[in-house]
Tab-separated table of N, CA and C in Angstrom:
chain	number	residue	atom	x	y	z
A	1	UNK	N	0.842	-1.172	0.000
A	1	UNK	CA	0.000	0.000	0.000
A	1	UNK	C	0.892	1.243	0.000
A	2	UNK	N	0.953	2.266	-0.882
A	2	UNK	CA	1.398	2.843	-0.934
A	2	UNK	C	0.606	4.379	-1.065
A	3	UNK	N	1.214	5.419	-0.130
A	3	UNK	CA	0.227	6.220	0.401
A	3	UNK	C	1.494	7.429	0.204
A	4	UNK	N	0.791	8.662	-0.847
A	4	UNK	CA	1.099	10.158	-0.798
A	4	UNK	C	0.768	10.669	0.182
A	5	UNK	N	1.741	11.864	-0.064
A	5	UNK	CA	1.933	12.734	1.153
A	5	UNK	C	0.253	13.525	1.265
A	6	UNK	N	-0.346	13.750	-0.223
A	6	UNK	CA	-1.603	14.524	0.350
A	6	UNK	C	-2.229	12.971	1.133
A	7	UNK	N	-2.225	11.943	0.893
A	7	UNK	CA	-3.280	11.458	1.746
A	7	UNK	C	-2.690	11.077	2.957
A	8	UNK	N	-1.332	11.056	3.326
A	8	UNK	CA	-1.387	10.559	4.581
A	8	UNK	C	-1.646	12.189	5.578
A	9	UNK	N	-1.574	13.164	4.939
A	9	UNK	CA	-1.774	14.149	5.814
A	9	UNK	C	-3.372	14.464	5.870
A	10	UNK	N	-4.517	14.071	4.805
A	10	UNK	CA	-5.876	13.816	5.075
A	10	UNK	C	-5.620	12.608	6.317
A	11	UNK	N	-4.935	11.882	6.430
A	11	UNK	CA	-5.502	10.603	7.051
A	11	UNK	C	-4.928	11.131	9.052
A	12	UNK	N	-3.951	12.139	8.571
A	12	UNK	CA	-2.906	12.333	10.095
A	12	UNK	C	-4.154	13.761	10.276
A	13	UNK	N	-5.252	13.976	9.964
A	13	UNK	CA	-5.687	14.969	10.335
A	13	UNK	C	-6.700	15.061	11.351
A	14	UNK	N	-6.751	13.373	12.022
A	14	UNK	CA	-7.769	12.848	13.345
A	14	UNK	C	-6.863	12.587	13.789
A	15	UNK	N	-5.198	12.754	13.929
A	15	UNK	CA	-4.172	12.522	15.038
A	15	UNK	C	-3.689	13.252	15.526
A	16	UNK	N	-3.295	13.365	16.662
A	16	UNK	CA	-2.818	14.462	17.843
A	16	UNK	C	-2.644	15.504	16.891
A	17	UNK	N	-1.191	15.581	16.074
A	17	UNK	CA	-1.029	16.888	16.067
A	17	UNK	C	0.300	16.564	14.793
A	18	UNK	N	-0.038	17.860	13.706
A	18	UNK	CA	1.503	17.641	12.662
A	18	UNK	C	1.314	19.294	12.126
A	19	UNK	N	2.682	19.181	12.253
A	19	UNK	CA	3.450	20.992	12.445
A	19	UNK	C	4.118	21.363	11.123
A	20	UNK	N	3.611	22.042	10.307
A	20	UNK	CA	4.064	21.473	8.952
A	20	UNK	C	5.740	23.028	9.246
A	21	UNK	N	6.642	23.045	8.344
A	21	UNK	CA	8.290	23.671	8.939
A	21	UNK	C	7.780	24.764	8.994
A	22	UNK	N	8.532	24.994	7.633
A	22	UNK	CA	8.189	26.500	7.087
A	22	UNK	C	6.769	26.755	6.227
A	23	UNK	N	6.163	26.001	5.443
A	23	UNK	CA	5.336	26.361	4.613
A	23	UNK	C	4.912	24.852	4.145
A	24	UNK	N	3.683	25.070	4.107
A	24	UNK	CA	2.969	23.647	3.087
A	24	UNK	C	3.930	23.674	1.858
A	25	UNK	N	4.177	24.790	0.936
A	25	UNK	CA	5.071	24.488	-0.189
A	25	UNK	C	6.478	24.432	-0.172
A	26	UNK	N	6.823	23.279	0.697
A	26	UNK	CA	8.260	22.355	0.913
A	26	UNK	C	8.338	22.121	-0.004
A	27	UNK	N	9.918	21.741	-0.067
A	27	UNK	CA	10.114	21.127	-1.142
A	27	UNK	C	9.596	19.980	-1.963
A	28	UNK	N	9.585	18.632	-0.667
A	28	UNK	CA	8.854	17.859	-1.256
A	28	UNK	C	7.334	17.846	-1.938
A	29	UNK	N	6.950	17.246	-2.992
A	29	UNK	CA	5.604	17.591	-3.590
A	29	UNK	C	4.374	16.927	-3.204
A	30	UNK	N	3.443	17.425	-3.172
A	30	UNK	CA	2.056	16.740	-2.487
A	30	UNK	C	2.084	15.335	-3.159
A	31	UNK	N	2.408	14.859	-3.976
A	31	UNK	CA	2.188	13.460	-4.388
A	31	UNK	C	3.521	12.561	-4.107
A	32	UNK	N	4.759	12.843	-3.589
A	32	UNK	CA	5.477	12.047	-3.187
A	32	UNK	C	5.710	11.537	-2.167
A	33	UNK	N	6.786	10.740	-1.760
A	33	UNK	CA	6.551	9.707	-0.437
A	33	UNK	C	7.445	10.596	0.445
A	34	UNK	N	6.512	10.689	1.454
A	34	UNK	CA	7.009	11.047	2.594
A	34	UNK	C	8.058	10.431	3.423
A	35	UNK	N	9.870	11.067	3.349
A	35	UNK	CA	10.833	10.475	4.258
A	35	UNK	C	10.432	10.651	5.519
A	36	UNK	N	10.521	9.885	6.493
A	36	UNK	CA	10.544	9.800	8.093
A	36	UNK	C	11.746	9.663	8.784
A	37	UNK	N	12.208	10.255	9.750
A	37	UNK	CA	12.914	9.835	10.780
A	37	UNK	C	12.046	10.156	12.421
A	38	UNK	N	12.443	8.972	13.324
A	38	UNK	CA	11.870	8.564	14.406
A	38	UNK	C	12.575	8.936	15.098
A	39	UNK	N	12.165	10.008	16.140
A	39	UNK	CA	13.018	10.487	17.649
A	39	UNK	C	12.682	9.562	18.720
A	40	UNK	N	13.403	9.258	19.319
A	40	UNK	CA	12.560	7.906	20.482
A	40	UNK	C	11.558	6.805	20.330
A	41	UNK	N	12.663	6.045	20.593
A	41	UNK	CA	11.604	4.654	20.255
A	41	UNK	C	11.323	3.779	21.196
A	42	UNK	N	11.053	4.192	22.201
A	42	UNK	CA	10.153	3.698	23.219
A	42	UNK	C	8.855	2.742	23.131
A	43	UNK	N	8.327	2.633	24.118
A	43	UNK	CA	6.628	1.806	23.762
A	43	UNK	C	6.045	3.054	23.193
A	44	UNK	N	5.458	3.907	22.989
A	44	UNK	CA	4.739	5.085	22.353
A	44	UNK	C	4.660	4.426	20.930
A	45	UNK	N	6.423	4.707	20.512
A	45	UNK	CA	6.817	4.694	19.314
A	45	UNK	C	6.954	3.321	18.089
A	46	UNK	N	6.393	2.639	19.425
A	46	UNK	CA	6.577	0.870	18.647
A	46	UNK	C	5.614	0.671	17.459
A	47	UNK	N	4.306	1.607	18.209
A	47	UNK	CA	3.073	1.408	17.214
A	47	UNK	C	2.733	2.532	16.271
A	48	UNK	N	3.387	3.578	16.749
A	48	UNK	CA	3.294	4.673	15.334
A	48	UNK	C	4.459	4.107	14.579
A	49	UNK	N	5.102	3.415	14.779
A	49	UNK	CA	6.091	3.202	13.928
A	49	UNK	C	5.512	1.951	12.692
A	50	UNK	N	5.092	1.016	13.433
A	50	UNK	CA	4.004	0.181	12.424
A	50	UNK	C	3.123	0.957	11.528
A	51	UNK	N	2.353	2.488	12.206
A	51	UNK	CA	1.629	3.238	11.220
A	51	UNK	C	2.324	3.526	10.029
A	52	UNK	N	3.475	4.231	10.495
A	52	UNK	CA	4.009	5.343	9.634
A	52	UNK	C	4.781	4.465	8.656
A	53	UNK	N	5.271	3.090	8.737
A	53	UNK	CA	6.229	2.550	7.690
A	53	UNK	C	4.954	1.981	6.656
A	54	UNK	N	3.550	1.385	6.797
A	54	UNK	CA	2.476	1.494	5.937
A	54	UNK	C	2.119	2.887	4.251
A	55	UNK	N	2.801	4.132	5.414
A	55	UNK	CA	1.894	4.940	5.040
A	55	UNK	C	3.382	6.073	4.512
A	56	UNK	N	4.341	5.734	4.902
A	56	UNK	CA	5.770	6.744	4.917
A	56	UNK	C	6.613	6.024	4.330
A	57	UNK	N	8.296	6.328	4.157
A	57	UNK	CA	9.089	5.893	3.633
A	57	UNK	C	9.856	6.141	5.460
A	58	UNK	N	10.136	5.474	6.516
A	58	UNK	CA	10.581	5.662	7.346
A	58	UNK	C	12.673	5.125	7.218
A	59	UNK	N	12.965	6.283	6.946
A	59	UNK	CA	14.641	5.950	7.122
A	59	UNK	C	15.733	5.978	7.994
A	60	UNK	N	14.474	6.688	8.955
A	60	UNK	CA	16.096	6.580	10.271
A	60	UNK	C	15.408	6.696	11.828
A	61	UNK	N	16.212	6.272	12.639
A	61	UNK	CA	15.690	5.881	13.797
A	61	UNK	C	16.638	6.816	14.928
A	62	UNK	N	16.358	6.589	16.115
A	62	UNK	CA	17.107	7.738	16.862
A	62	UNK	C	16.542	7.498	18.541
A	63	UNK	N	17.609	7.116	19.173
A	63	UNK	CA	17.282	6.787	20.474
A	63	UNK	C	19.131	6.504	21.581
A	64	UNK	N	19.031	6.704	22.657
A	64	UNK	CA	19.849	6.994	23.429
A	64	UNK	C	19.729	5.326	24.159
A	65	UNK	N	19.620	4.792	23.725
A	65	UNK	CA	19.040	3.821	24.291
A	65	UNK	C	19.685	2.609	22.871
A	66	UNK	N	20.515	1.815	23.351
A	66	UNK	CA	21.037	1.040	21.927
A	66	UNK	C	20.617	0.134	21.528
A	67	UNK	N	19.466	-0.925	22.540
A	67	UNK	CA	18.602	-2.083	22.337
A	67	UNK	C	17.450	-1.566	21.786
A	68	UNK	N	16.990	-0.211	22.382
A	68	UNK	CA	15.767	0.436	21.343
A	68	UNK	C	16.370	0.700	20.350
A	69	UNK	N	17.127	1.425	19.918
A	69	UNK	CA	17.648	1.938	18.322
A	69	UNK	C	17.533	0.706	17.699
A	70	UNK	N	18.569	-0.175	18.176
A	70	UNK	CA	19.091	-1.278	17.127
A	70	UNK	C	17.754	-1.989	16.268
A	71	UNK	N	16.898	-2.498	18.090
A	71	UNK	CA	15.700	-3.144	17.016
A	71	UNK	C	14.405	-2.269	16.437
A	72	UNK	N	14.457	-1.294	16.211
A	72	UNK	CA	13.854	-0.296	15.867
A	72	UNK	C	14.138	-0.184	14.691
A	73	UNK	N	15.805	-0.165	14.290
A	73	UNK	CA	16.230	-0.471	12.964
A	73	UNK	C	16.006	-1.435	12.383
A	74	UNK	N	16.224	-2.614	12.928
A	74	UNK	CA	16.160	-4.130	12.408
A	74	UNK	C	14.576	-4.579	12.090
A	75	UNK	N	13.753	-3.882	12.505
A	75	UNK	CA	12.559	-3.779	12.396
A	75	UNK	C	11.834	-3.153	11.022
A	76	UNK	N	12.601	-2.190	11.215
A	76	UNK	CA	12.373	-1.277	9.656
A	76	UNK	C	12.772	-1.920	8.529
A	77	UNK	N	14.014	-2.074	8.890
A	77	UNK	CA	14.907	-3.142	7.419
A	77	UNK	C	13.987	-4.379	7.424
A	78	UNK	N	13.929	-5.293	8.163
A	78	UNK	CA	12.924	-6.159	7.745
A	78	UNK	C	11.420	-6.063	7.219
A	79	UNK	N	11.055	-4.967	7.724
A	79	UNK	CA	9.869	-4.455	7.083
A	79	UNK	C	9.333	-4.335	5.446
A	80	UNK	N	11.115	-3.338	4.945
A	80	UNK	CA	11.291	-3.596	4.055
A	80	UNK	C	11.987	-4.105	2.909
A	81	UNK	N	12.487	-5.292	3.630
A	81	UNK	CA	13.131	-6.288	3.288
A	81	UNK	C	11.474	-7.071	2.182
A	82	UNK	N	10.547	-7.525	3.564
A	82	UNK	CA	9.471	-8.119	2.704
A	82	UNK	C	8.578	-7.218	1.890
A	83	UNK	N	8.598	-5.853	1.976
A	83	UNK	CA	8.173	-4.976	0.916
A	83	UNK	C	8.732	-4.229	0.173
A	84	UNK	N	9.461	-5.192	-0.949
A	84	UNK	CA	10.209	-4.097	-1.812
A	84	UNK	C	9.836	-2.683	-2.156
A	85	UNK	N	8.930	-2.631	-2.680
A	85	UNK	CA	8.156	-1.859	-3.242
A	85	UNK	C	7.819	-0.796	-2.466
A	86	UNK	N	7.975	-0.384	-0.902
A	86	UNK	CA	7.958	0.329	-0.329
A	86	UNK	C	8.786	1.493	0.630
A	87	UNK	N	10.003	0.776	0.092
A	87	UNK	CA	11.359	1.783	0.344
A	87	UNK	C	12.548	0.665	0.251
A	88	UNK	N	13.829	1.043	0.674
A	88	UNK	CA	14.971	0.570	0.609
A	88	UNK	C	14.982	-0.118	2.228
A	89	UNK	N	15.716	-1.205	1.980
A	89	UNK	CA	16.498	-1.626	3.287
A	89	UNK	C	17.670	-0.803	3.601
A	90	UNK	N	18.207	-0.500	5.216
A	90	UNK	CA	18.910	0.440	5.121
A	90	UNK	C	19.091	1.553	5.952
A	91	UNK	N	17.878	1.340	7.099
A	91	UNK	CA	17.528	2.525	7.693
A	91	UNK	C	18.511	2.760	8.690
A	92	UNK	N	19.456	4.139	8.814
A	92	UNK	CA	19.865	5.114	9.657
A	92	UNK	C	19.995	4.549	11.227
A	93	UNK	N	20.702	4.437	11.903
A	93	UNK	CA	20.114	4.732	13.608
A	93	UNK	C	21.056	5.695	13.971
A	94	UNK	N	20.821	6.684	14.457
A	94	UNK	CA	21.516	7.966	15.271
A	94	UNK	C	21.289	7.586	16.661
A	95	UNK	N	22.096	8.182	17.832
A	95	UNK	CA	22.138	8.548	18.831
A	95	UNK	C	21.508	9.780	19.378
A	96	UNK	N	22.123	11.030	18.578
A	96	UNK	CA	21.882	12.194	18.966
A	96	UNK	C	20.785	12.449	17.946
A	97	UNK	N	19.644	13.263	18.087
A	97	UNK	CA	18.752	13.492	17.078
A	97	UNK	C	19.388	14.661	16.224
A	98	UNK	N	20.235	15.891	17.045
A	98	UNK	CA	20.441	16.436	16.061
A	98	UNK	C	21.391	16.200	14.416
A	99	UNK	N	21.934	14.506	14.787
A	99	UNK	CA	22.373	13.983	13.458
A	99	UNK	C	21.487	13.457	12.538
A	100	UNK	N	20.231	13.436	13.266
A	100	UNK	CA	19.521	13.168	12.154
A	100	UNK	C	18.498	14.236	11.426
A	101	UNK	N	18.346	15.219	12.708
A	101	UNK	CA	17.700	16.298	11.830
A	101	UNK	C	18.746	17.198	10.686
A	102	UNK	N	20.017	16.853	10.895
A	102	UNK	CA	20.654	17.413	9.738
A	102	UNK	C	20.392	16.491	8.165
A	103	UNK	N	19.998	15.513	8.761
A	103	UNK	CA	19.741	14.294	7.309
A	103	UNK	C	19.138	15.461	5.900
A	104	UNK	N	19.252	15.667	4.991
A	104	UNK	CA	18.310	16.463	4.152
A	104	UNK	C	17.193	15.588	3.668
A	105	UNK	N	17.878	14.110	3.298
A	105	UNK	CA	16.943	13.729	2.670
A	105	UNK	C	15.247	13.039	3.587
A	106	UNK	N	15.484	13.748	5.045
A	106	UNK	CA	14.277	13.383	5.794
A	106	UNK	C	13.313	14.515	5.646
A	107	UNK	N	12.178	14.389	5.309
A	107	UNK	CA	11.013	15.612	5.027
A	107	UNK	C	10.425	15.880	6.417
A	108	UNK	N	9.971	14.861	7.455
A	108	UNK	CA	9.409	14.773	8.835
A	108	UNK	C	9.591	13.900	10.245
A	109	UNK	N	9.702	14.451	10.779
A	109	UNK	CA	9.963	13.846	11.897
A	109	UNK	C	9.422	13.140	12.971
A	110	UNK	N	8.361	11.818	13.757
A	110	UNK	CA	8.118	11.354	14.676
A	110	UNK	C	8.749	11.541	16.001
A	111	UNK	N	8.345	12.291	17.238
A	111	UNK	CA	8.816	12.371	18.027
A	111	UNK	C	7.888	11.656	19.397
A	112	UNK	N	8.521	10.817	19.476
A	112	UNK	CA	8.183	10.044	21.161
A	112	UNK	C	8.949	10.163	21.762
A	113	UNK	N	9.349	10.961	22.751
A	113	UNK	CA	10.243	10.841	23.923
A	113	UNK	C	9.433	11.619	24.974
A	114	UNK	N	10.408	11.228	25.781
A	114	UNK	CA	9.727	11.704	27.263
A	114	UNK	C	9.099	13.447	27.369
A	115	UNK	N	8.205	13.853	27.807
A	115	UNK	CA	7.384	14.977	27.741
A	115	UNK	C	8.434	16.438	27.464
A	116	UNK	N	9.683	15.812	28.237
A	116	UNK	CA	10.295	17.034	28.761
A	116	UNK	C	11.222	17.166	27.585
A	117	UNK	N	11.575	16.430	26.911
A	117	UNK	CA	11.872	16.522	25.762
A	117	UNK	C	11.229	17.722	24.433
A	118	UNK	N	9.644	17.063	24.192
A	118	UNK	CA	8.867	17.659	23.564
A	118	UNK	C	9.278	18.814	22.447
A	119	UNK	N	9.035	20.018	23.602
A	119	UNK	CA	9.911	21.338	23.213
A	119	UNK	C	10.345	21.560	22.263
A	120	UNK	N	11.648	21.040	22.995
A	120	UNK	CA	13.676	21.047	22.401
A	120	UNK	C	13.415	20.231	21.039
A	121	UNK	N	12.872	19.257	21.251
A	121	UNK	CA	13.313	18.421	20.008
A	121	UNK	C	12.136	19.126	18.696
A	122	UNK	N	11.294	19.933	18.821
A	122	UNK	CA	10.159	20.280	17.931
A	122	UNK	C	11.007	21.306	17.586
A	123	UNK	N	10.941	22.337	17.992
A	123	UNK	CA	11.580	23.200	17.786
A	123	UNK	C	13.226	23.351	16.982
A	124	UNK	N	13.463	22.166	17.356
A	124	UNK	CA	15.100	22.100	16.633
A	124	UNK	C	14.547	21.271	15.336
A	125	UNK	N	13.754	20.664	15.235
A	125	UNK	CA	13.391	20.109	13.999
A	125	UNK	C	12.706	21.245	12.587
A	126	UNK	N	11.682	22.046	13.233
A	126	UNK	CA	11.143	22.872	12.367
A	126	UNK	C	12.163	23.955	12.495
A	127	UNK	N	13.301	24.550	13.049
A	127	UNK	CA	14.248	24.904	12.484
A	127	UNK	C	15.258	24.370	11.428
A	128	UNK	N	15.171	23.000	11.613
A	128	UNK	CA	15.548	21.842	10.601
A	128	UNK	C	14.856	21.796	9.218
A	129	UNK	N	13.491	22.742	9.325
A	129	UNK	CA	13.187	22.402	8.109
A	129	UNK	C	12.026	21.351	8.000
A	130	UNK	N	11.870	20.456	9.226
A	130	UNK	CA	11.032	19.306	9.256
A	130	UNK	C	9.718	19.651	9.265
A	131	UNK	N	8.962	18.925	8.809
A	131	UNK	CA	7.498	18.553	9.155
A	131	UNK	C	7.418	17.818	10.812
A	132	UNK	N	6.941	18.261	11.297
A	132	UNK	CA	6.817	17.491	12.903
A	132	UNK	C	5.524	16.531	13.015
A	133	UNK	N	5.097	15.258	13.778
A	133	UNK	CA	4.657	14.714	14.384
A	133	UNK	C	4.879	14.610	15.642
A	134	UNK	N	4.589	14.970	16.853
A	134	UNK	CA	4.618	14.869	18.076
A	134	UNK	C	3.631	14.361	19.155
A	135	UNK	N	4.042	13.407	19.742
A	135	UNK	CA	3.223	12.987	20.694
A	135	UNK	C	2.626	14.106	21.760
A	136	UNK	N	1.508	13.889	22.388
A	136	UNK	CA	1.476	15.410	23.298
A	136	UNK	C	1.583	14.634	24.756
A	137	UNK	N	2.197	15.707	26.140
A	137	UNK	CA	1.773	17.584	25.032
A	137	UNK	C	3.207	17.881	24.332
A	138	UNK	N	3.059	19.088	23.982
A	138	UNK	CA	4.151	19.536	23.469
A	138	UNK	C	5.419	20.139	23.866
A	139	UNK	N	4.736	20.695	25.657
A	139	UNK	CA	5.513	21.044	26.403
A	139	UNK	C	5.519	20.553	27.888
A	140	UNK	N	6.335	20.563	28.550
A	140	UNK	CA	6.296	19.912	30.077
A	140	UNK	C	5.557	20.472	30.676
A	141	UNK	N	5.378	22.149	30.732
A	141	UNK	CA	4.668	22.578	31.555
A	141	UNK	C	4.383	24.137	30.849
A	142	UNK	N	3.034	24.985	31.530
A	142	UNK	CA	2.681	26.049	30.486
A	142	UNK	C	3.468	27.083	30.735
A	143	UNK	N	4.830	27.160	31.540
A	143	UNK	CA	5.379	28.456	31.400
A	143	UNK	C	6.429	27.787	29.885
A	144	UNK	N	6.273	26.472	30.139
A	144	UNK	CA	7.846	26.222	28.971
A	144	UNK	C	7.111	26.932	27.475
A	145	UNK	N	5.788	26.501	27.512
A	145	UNK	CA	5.250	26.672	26.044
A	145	UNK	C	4.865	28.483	25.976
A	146	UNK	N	4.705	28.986	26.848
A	146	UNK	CA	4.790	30.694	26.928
A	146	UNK	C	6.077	31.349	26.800
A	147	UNK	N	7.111	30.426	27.080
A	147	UNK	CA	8.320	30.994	26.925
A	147	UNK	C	9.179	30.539	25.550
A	148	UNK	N	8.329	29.314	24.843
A	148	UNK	CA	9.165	28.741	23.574
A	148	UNK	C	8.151	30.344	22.608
């Protein structure tokens, strides 16, 4: 199944929340496949991650944590290992996210990590240029989001 960017963003439009960077007219084009990279891959992220490799081209993974990264990766590659047709085997694992928000060839970003995170990592992404997905809330607490 293979799913454009206009429809997975009709379809992400009953989910929490997606922060588009600078402008709907990114580079990438309404009919192509949406690159992903995954900030934290925690339990949150186990099952948007099943969403988003359906519906995305998911290429890179990102966690502080090396038993989450690894099979987070190994997960993806096998994913599309049995679906050619839906991206490359191959996917990325970073440590630090900001190596992967430098990636160019990622259009958006999944972020699951811990609340307090949120913020920092949104914010450094749509300075990145990214499309955001974020788990909520967005901020730890309402002076952080009055003061971002």
């Amino acid at each position: 199944m293979r799913t454009t960017r206009r429809t997975f963003l009709k379809h992400a439009a009953v989910t929490p929340l997606i922060i588009p960077a600078v402008s709907w007219a990114a580079q990438t084009k309404a009919n192509d496949r949406i690159v992903v990279g995954f900030i934290g891959m925690g339990k949150q992220s186990r099952g948007l991650l099943n969403m988003f490799m359906g519906r995305t081209y998911v290429a890179a993974v990102c966690d502080v944590d090396t038993t989450r990264r690894e099979d987070a990766r190994r997960k993806v590659d096998e994913y599309y290992a049995s679906h050619p047709g839906e991206g490359a085997v191959g996917c990325k694992a970073f440590v630090d996210y900001e190596e992967l928000l430098a990636c160019d060839e990622i259009d958006a970003v999944c972020i699951a990590t811990p609340d307090h995170w949120h913020a920092i990592q949104t914010i450094a992404a749509l300075r990145a240029g990214k499309d955001v997905y974020c788990e909520k809330p967005l901020t730890h607490s309402i002076r952080e989001a009055v003061d971002v």
